Amino acid sequence: MSSSYSTPAYGVRSGALMGWRPLVESLGGEPRALLRDHGLSPSLLTDPDAIMPVARFAALLGSCARRLACPDFGLRMADGQGMAMLGALGKLIQDSAGPQDGLAVLQRHIALHNQGEYWSSQVTGDRLYVYRFELFDGDLDRRVYRELSVGACLRLIQELIGRDIRPLRVALCHRPLATQARYRRFFSAPVSFNEEQDVLVFDAAILRRRLVPASEALNRYLDGYIQGLIRETGDDLARRVRALISQTLPAGGHDLQHIAALLALHPRTLQRRLRQQGTGFNTLLTETRMGVARWHLSASTIPVTMLASLLGYANVGAFSRVFHKAHGCPPRQWRRQHALRGTAGNGVGAVL
C-alpha cells in the first residue's frame, strides 16, 4: 500500500505551553506576537493537543528569556506546570500502583508526546537517578528549554509522590543562565553545571511512599478540560475519542471502558454513537496508534520494540502485523523509507 504521509520534524504536544502566556504577560510581553515571530500559531494557546516543532518551542523560550530580561524564565514556567498539563492522562495516573509505576507512566508520556527527549530512571544502591536524554540536534541555545524540562519533571514528581520531596542533587549539562542562589532556591538542592547528563538524584526511599491523591482543584481542572474538549468537538464524537486515546496511551488507559468513563458514557452507549458516525472504538484505537507510530518512525530513533510497548501492544509481532496491514510493509521498512534526514542511525533513544 503506497502512502503520502508527510514526515514532520520533532514535535511536542502544545500542552507544554501551560503557564507560558500568563508568565509572558506578567513580564510585559505580548504572547501572540512572540508566537508569530517564531512561526507558531496563536491557536496553540487554546488547543493543548496540537503539535508544535520542538526546535521552535525551544527557540521561543530562549527568546522570551532574552527579550523579557528574565534569565530564569524556564524555572519560572516550570513552577506553573504539573499534573494538569497531562490532560486526560492526569485522571488516570493516580491509579498507578505506586511511585515506580507512576514514574513509568510519566516517562512513557514524555516518550509519546515529545519526540525531542525522553527520560529514564534507575535505582542504584539507595539512590534513584532520573536521567533526561535530548534527541534533536543543531546549534540552537536550548538552555531555557532544558531548565523548563528538568524543572517541570521535578514538579510532576512532587505532585505525584509528595511536595516535601527534595532532590539530593541536580546536574545540568549546560552553563548557568541565572545565579546559583536561584537554582538552589528552585531545586532545594545543590546544582552542578556543564555535566555530561541532565539528572535528578533522589533518595530511593521515595519509591516506598504512597501516591498523593489528586487535589480537588486538579480534579476540577481535569474535569473541566474534558468538558472543554466535548464543547470544542461538538457532535464529532470520533475526534473526541481519538484525542482521549492519544493522551491516555502512556497509562494503558485507552480501552473502551476507560475512555467511556472519561466521557461519562456507558461503553455500549459510546459504541452505539460511534456506529452512528460510521466508525467504531477499535477502528479509532488502531487509527490513533498508527498515527502515533508513523510520527515516531519518521522523526525519532525510538526502537520498534519499545514503540510497540508504548502503544499498548502485547509484543512487537502484534504491532508489526497491524502496521503491515495498514501500510503494506513492516514498521522498520517504513522507517527506512520515511525517516527524516539526520534522525536515523544516530544511536540515541535506545534506553527508557
Short mmCIF file of C-alpha atoms in Angstrom, two decimals:
data_model
loop_
_atom_site.label_atom_id
_atom_site.label_comp_id
_atom_site.label_asym_id
_atom_site.label_seq_id
_atom_site.Cartn_x
_atom_site.Cartn_y
_atom_site.Cartn_z
CA MET A 1 0.00 0.00 0.00
CA SER A 2 1.50 3.33 -1.02
CA SER A 3 1.50 6.25 1.35
CA SER A 4 1.65 10.03 1.00
CA TYR A 5 2.08 10.82 4.70
CA SER A 6 4.29 13.82 5.40
CA THR A 7 7.28 13.45 7.69
CA PRO A 8 7.14 16.05 10.49
CA ALA A 9 10.08 17.47 12.40
CA TYR A 10 10.44 16.56 16.06
CA GLY A 11 7.21 17.67 17.67
CA VAL A 12 5.84 18.24 21.15
CA ARG A 13 2.25 18.46 22.38
CA SER A 14 1.31 22.13 22.85
CA GLY A 15 0.18 21.36 26.41
CA ALA A 16 3.87 22.07 27.14
CA LEU A 17 2.94 25.77 26.84
CA MET A 18 0.96 25.59 30.08
CA GLY A 19 1.73 28.68 32.18
CA TRP A 20 3.65 30.36 29.34
CA ARG A 21 1.08 33.00 28.43
CA PRO A 22 0.46 34.40 31.95
CA LEU A 23 4.20 34.44 32.63
CA VAL A 24 4.91 36.37 29.42
CA GLU A 25 2.13 38.86 30.19
CA SER A 26 3.37 39.35 33.76
CA LEU A 27 6.76 40.32 32.30
CA GLY A 28 5.23 42.82 29.88
CA GLY A 29 5.45 40.66 26.77
CA GLU A 30 2.87 40.10 24.00
CA PRO A 31 2.25 36.33 23.68
CA ARG A 32 0.70 36.28 20.21
CA ALA A 33 3.46 38.42 18.72
CA LEU A 34 6.13 36.17 20.25
CA LEU A 35 4.47 33.07 18.84
CA ARG A 36 4.17 34.58 15.36
CA ASP A 37 7.83 35.69 15.47
CA HIS A 38 8.76 32.01 15.83
CA GLY A 39 6.40 30.65 13.23
CA LEU A 40 3.94 29.31 15.79
CA SER A 41 0.19 29.78 15.59
CA PRO A 42 -1.59 31.60 18.45
CA SER A 43 -4.20 28.81 18.24
CA LEU A 44 -1.70 26.64 20.16
CA LEU A 45 -2.71 28.53 23.29
CA THR A 46 -6.23 27.11 23.15
CA ASP A 47 -5.51 23.62 21.80
CA PRO A 48 -3.25 21.66 24.19
CA ASP A 49 -3.37 18.61 21.91
CA ALA A 50 -1.89 20.33 18.86
CA ILE A 51 1.69 19.50 17.87
CA MET A 52 4.39 22.15 17.54
CA PRO A 53 8.03 21.71 16.45
CA VAL A 54 10.30 21.21 19.45
CA ALA A 55 13.04 23.38 17.94
CA ARG A 56 10.65 26.34 17.53
CA PHE A 57 9.37 25.83 21.07
CA ALA A 58 12.94 25.85 22.40
CA ALA A 59 13.77 28.96 20.35
CA LEU A 60 10.63 30.68 21.67
CA LEU A 61 11.65 30.03 25.28
CA GLY A 62 15.17 31.32 24.70
CA SER A 63 13.82 34.43 23.04
CA CYS A 64 11.47 35.07 25.96
CA ALA A 65 14.35 34.89 28.43
CA ARG A 66 16.39 37.41 26.41
CA ARG A 67 13.69 39.84 25.27
CA LEU A 68 11.90 39.93 28.61
CA ALA A 69 15.16 40.15 30.61
CA CYS A 70 14.24 37.03 32.59
CA PRO A 71 17.17 34.58 32.72
CA ASP A 72 15.24 32.15 34.92
CA PHE A 73 12.28 32.04 32.51
CA GLY A 74 12.40 28.23 32.25
CA LEU A 75 12.34 27.74 36.01
CA ARG A 76 9.51 30.23 36.45
CA MET A 77 7.47 28.47 33.79
CA ALA A 78 8.17 25.08 35.37
CA ASP A 79 6.70 26.38 38.63
CA GLY A 80 3.37 26.77 36.84
CA GLN A 81 3.32 23.25 35.43
CA GLY A 82 2.21 19.97 36.92
CA MET A 83 -0.26 17.13 36.52
CA ALA A 84 -2.78 19.44 34.85
CA MET A 85 -0.57 19.71 31.75
CA LEU A 86 -1.08 15.98 31.10
CA GLY A 87 -4.70 16.42 30.09
CA ALA A 88 -6.84 13.29 30.43
CA LEU A 89 -3.77 11.27 31.47
CA GLY A 90 -3.82 13.17 34.74
CA LYS A 91 -7.14 11.49 35.53
CA LEU A 92 -5.55 8.06 35.29
CA ILE A 93 -2.04 8.48 36.66
CA GLN A 94 -3.16 8.49 40.31
CA ASP A 95 -4.49 4.97 39.69
CA SER A 96 -0.91 3.71 39.36
CA ALA A 97 0.07 1.01 41.85
CA GLY A 98 2.81 3.17 43.39
CA PRO A 99 5.58 5.72 42.71
CA GLN A 100 7.59 3.40 40.48
CA ASP A 101 4.59 2.71 38.23
CA GLY A 102 3.67 6.40 38.29
CA LEU A 103 7.19 7.38 37.18
CA ALA A 104 6.99 4.80 34.39
CA VAL A 105 3.74 6.37 33.17
CA LEU A 106 5.35 9.82 33.20
CA GLN A 107 8.31 8.51 31.21
CA ARG A 108 6.00 6.89 28.66
CA HIS A 109 4.03 10.14 28.42
CA ILE A 110 7.18 12.09 27.56
CA ALA A 111 8.29 9.45 25.05
CA LEU A 112 4.93 9.55 23.27
CA HIS A 113 4.18 13.28 23.44
CA ASN A 114 7.61 14.87 22.99
CA GLN A 115 9.80 13.49 20.23
CA GLY A 116 12.66 15.74 21.26
CA GLU A 117 13.54 13.99 24.52
CA TYR A 118 12.94 11.05 26.82
CA TRP A 119 13.56 10.20 30.47
CA SER A 120 14.94 7.10 32.13
CA SER A 121 15.05 6.24 35.83
CA GLN A 122 17.09 3.65 37.67
CA VAL A 123 17.86 2.71 41.26
CA THR A 124 21.50 2.20 42.25
CA GLY A 125 22.07 1.36 45.90
CA ASP A 126 19.96 3.76 47.93
CA ARG A 127 19.72 6.37 45.16
CA LEU A 128 17.09 6.96 42.46
CA TYR A 129 18.56 8.55 39.33
CA VAL A 130 16.16 10.23 36.88
CA TYR A 131 18.02 10.96 33.62
CA ARG A 132 16.99 13.24 30.77
CA PHE A 133 18.06 12.49 27.18
CA GLU A 134 17.76 15.01 24.34
CA LEU A 135 17.29 13.78 20.79
CA PHE A 136 17.25 16.80 18.48
CA ASP A 137 20.45 18.35 17.17
CA GLY A 138 21.55 21.77 15.95
CA ASP A 139 23.23 24.95 17.15
CA LEU A 140 20.15 26.30 18.91
CA ASP A 141 20.64 27.54 22.50
CA ARG A 142 18.35 25.13 24.38
CA ARG A 143 19.23 26.06 27.96
CA VAL A 144 15.87 27.64 28.82
CA TYR A 145 14.05 24.66 27.28
CA ARG A 146 16.22 22.24 29.28
CA GLU A 147 15.63 24.09 32.53
CA LEU A 148 11.88 24.06 31.91
CA SER A 149 12.03 20.33 31.18
CA VAL A 150 14.05 19.40 34.27
CA GLY A 151 12.09 21.77 36.49
CA ALA A 152 8.71 20.52 35.24
CA CYS A 153 9.83 16.92 35.77
CA LEU A 154 10.64 17.70 39.40
CA ARG A 155 7.28 19.41 39.94
CA LEU A 156 5.45 16.43 38.42
CA ILE A 157 7.31 14.02 40.71
CA GLN A 158 6.49 16.19 43.71
CA GLU A 159 2.82 16.39 42.77
CA LEU A 160 2.72 12.63 42.27
CA ILE A 161 4.68 11.47 45.33
CA GLY A 162 4.89 14.42 47.75
CA ARG A 163 5.50 18.17 47.75
CA ASP A 164 8.06 17.71 50.53
CA ILE A 165 10.34 15.65 48.27
CA ARG A 166 13.67 17.29 47.53
CA PRO A 167 16.45 16.02 45.23
CA LEU A 168 19.75 15.16 46.85
CA ARG A 169 21.46 16.85 43.91
CA VAL A 170 20.79 18.07 40.38
CA ALA A 171 23.13 18.00 37.37
CA LEU A 172 22.61 20.11 34.24
CA CYS A 173 24.63 19.75 31.06
CA HIS A 174 24.84 23.47 30.24
CA ARG A 175 26.31 26.57 31.78
CA PRO A 176 24.01 28.51 34.15
CA LEU A 177 21.68 31.27 32.98
CA ALA A 178 20.76 32.64 36.42
CA THR A 179 22.54 32.90 39.76
CA GLN A 180 23.49 29.83 41.80
CA ALA A 181 21.14 31.06 44.51
CA ARG A 182 18.20 30.97 42.09
CA TYR A 183 18.84 27.35 41.15
CA ARG A 184 19.32 26.39 44.78
CA ARG A 185 16.04 28.07 45.69
CA PHE A 186 14.10 26.30 42.92
CA PHE A 187 15.50 22.79 43.38
CA SER A 188 16.23 22.99 47.13
CA ALA A 189 19.38 21.02 46.35
CA PRO A 190 22.96 21.52 45.15
CA VAL A 191 23.08 22.09 41.37
CA SER A 192 26.14 21.43 39.20
CA PHE A 193 26.59 22.59 35.59
CA ASN A 194 28.41 21.57 32.41
CA GLU A 195 27.81 17.92 33.29
CA GLU A 196 27.60 15.09 30.76
CA GLN A 197 23.94 14.40 31.56
CA ASP A 198 20.88 16.14 32.98
CA VAL A 199 19.88 14.17 36.08
CA LEU A 200 17.80 14.46 39.23
CA VAL A 201 19.06 12.34 42.13
CA PHE A 202 16.72 11.29 44.97
CA ASP A 203 16.76 9.05 48.00
CA ALA A 204 15.31 5.78 46.67
CA ALA A 205 13.10 5.62 49.76
CA ILE A 206 10.62 7.89 47.97
CA LEU A 207 9.61 4.86 45.90
CA ARG A 208 8.13 3.27 49.03
CA ARG A 209 5.68 6.11 49.55
CA ARG A 210 2.01 6.15 48.64
CA LEU A 211 0.92 8.25 45.70
CA VAL A 212 -0.62 11.61 46.59
CA PRO A 213 -4.36 11.68 45.76
CA ALA A 214 -5.36 14.27 43.19
CA SER A 215 -6.44 17.51 44.82
CA GLU A 216 -9.95 18.84 44.40
CA ALA A 217 -8.55 21.69 42.33
CA LEU A 218 -6.75 19.28 39.99
CA ASN A 219 -9.85 17.11 39.62
CA ARG A 220 -11.92 20.19 38.82
CA TYR A 221 -9.37 21.31 36.24
CA LEU A 222 -9.19 17.91 34.56
CA ASP A 223 -12.95 17.51 34.56
CA GLY A 224 -13.19 20.98 33.06
CA TYR A 225 -10.58 20.05 30.46
CA ILE A 226 -12.63 17.06 29.33
CA GLN A 227 -15.82 19.15 29.27
CA GLY A 228 -13.97 21.74 27.19
CA LEU A 229 -12.92 19.01 24.77
CA ILE A 230 -16.56 17.95 24.50
CA ARG A 231 -17.65 21.52 23.74
CA GLU A 232 -14.91 22.07 21.15
CA THR A 233 -15.63 18.88 19.24
CA GLY A 234 -19.40 19.35 19.26
CA ASP A 235 -21.03 16.33 17.65
CA ASP A 236 -17.69 14.91 16.48
CA LEU A 237 -17.50 12.09 19.00
CA ALA A 238 -14.87 10.26 16.96
CA ARG A 239 -12.47 13.21 17.19
CA ARG A 240 -13.08 13.39 20.94
CA VAL A 241 -12.33 9.69 21.36
CA ARG A 242 -9.13 9.92 19.28
CA ALA A 243 -7.85 12.77 21.46
CA LEU A 244 -8.53 10.84 24.69
CA ILE A 245 -6.95 7.65 23.34
CA SER A 246 -3.82 9.57 22.33
CA GLN A 247 -3.49 11.16 25.77
CA THR A 248 -4.12 8.02 27.80
CA LEU A 249 -1.87 5.61 25.88
CA PRO A 250 1.01 6.05 28.39
CA ALA A 251 -1.16 4.80 31.29
CA GLY A 252 -2.65 1.89 29.37
CA GLY A 253 -6.00 3.59 29.92
CA HIS A 254 -7.00 3.61 26.28
CA ASP A 255 -9.52 0.75 26.36
CA LEU A 256 -13.24 1.19 25.77
CA GLN A 257 -14.15 1.18 29.47
CA HIS A 258 -11.64 3.89 30.43
CA ILE A 259 -12.49 6.20 27.53
CA ALA A 260 -16.24 5.77 28.10
CA ALA A 261 -15.76 6.60 31.79
CA LEU A 262 -13.86 9.78 30.92
CA LEU A 263 -16.76 10.79 28.69
CA ALA A 264 -19.34 9.83 31.36
CA LEU A 265 -20.91 7.34 28.96
CA HIS A 266 -21.73 3.65 29.25
CA PRO A 267 -19.40 1.63 26.97
CA ARG A 268 -22.35 0.30 24.97
CA THR A 269 -23.67 3.85 24.53
CA LEU A 270 -20.27 5.01 23.28
CA GLN A 271 -20.10 2.14 20.80
CA ARG A 272 -23.63 2.81 19.54
CA ARG A 273 -22.97 6.52 19.00
CA LEU A 274 -19.70 5.77 17.20
CA ARG A 275 -21.51 3.33 14.89
CA GLN A 276 -23.94 6.12 14.07
CA GLN A 277 -20.91 8.11 12.87
CA GLY A 278 -19.83 5.19 10.71
CA THR A 279 -16.93 4.01 12.84
CA GLY A 280 -16.13 2.01 15.98
CA PHE A 281 -13.90 2.19 19.02
CA ASN A 282 -11.41 -0.44 17.82
CA THR A 283 -11.12 1.33 14.47
CA LEU A 284 -10.34 4.65 16.18
CA LEU A 285 -7.89 2.94 18.55
CA THR A 286 -5.98 1.41 15.64
CA GLU A 287 -6.01 4.66 13.63
CA THR A 288 -4.69 6.61 16.63
CA ARG A 289 -1.97 4.07 17.37
CA MET A 290 -0.89 4.05 13.73
CA GLY A 291 -0.77 7.85 13.65
CA VAL A 292 1.49 7.93 16.70
CA ALA A 293 3.58 5.11 15.21
CA ARG A 294 4.12 6.96 11.91
CA TRP A 295 5.05 10.11 13.81
CA HIS A 296 7.80 8.32 15.75
CA LEU A 297 9.04 6.09 12.96
CA SER A 298 9.56 9.10 10.69
CA ALA A 299 11.24 11.50 13.11
CA SER A 300 12.61 9.65 16.14
CA THR A 301 15.03 6.82 16.77
CA ILE A 302 12.88 5.01 19.32
CA PRO A 303 13.34 1.23 18.87
CA VAL A 304 10.37 -0.54 17.29
CA THR A 305 10.14 -2.94 20.24
CA MET A 306 9.84 -0.03 22.66
CA LEU A 307 7.33 1.76 20.44
CA ALA A 308 5.17 -1.36 20.34
CA SER A 309 5.13 -1.46 24.15
CA LEU A 310 4.37 2.27 24.47
CA LEU A 311 1.42 1.86 22.11
CA GLY A 312 0.00 -0.92 24.26
CA TYR A 313 0.71 -3.95 22.07
CA ALA A 314 1.47 -7.24 23.80
CA ASN A 315 4.62 -7.71 21.71
CA VAL A 316 6.41 -6.32 18.68
CA GLY A 317 4.95 -9.07 16.48
CA ALA A 318 1.39 -7.94 17.19
CA PHE A 319 2.34 -4.32 16.43
CA SER A 320 4.13 -5.30 13.21
CA ARG A 321 1.15 -7.29 11.94
CA VAL A 322 -1.26 -4.38 12.48
CA PHE A 323 1.18 -1.87 10.99
CA HIS A 324 1.84 -4.09 7.94
CA LYS A 325 -1.88 -4.46 7.32
CA ALA A 326 -2.38 -0.68 7.46
CA HIS A 327 0.70 0.39 5.47
CA GLY A 328 1.70 -2.56 3.30
CA CYS A 329 5.12 -3.02 4.90
CA PRO A 330 6.65 -3.69 8.34
CA PRO A 331 7.43 -0.70 10.61
CA ARG A 332 11.20 -0.99 10.21
CA GLN A 333 10.91 -0.87 6.41
CA TRP A 334 8.51 2.08 6.65
CA ARG A 335 11.04 3.89 8.84
CA ARG A 336 13.82 3.38 6.29
CA GLN A 337 11.60 4.85 3.57
CA HIS A 338 10.24 7.79 5.56
CA ALA A 339 12.87 8.71 8.17
CA LEU A 340 13.77 12.38 8.27
CA ARG A 341 17.33 13.11 7.19
CA GLY A 342 19.66 13.16 10.19
CA THR A 343 17.42 11.14 12.53
CA ALA A 344 18.20 7.60 11.51
CA GLY A 345 21.18 5.81 12.96
CA ASN A 346 22.31 8.48 15.40
CA GLY A 347 22.48 5.92 18.16
CA VAL A 348 20.18 7.81 20.52
CA GLY A 349 16.95 6.62 22.03
CA ALA A 350 17.71 3.02 22.87
CA VAL A 351 17.06 3.29 26.60
CA LEU A 352 13.95 4.14 28.61
#
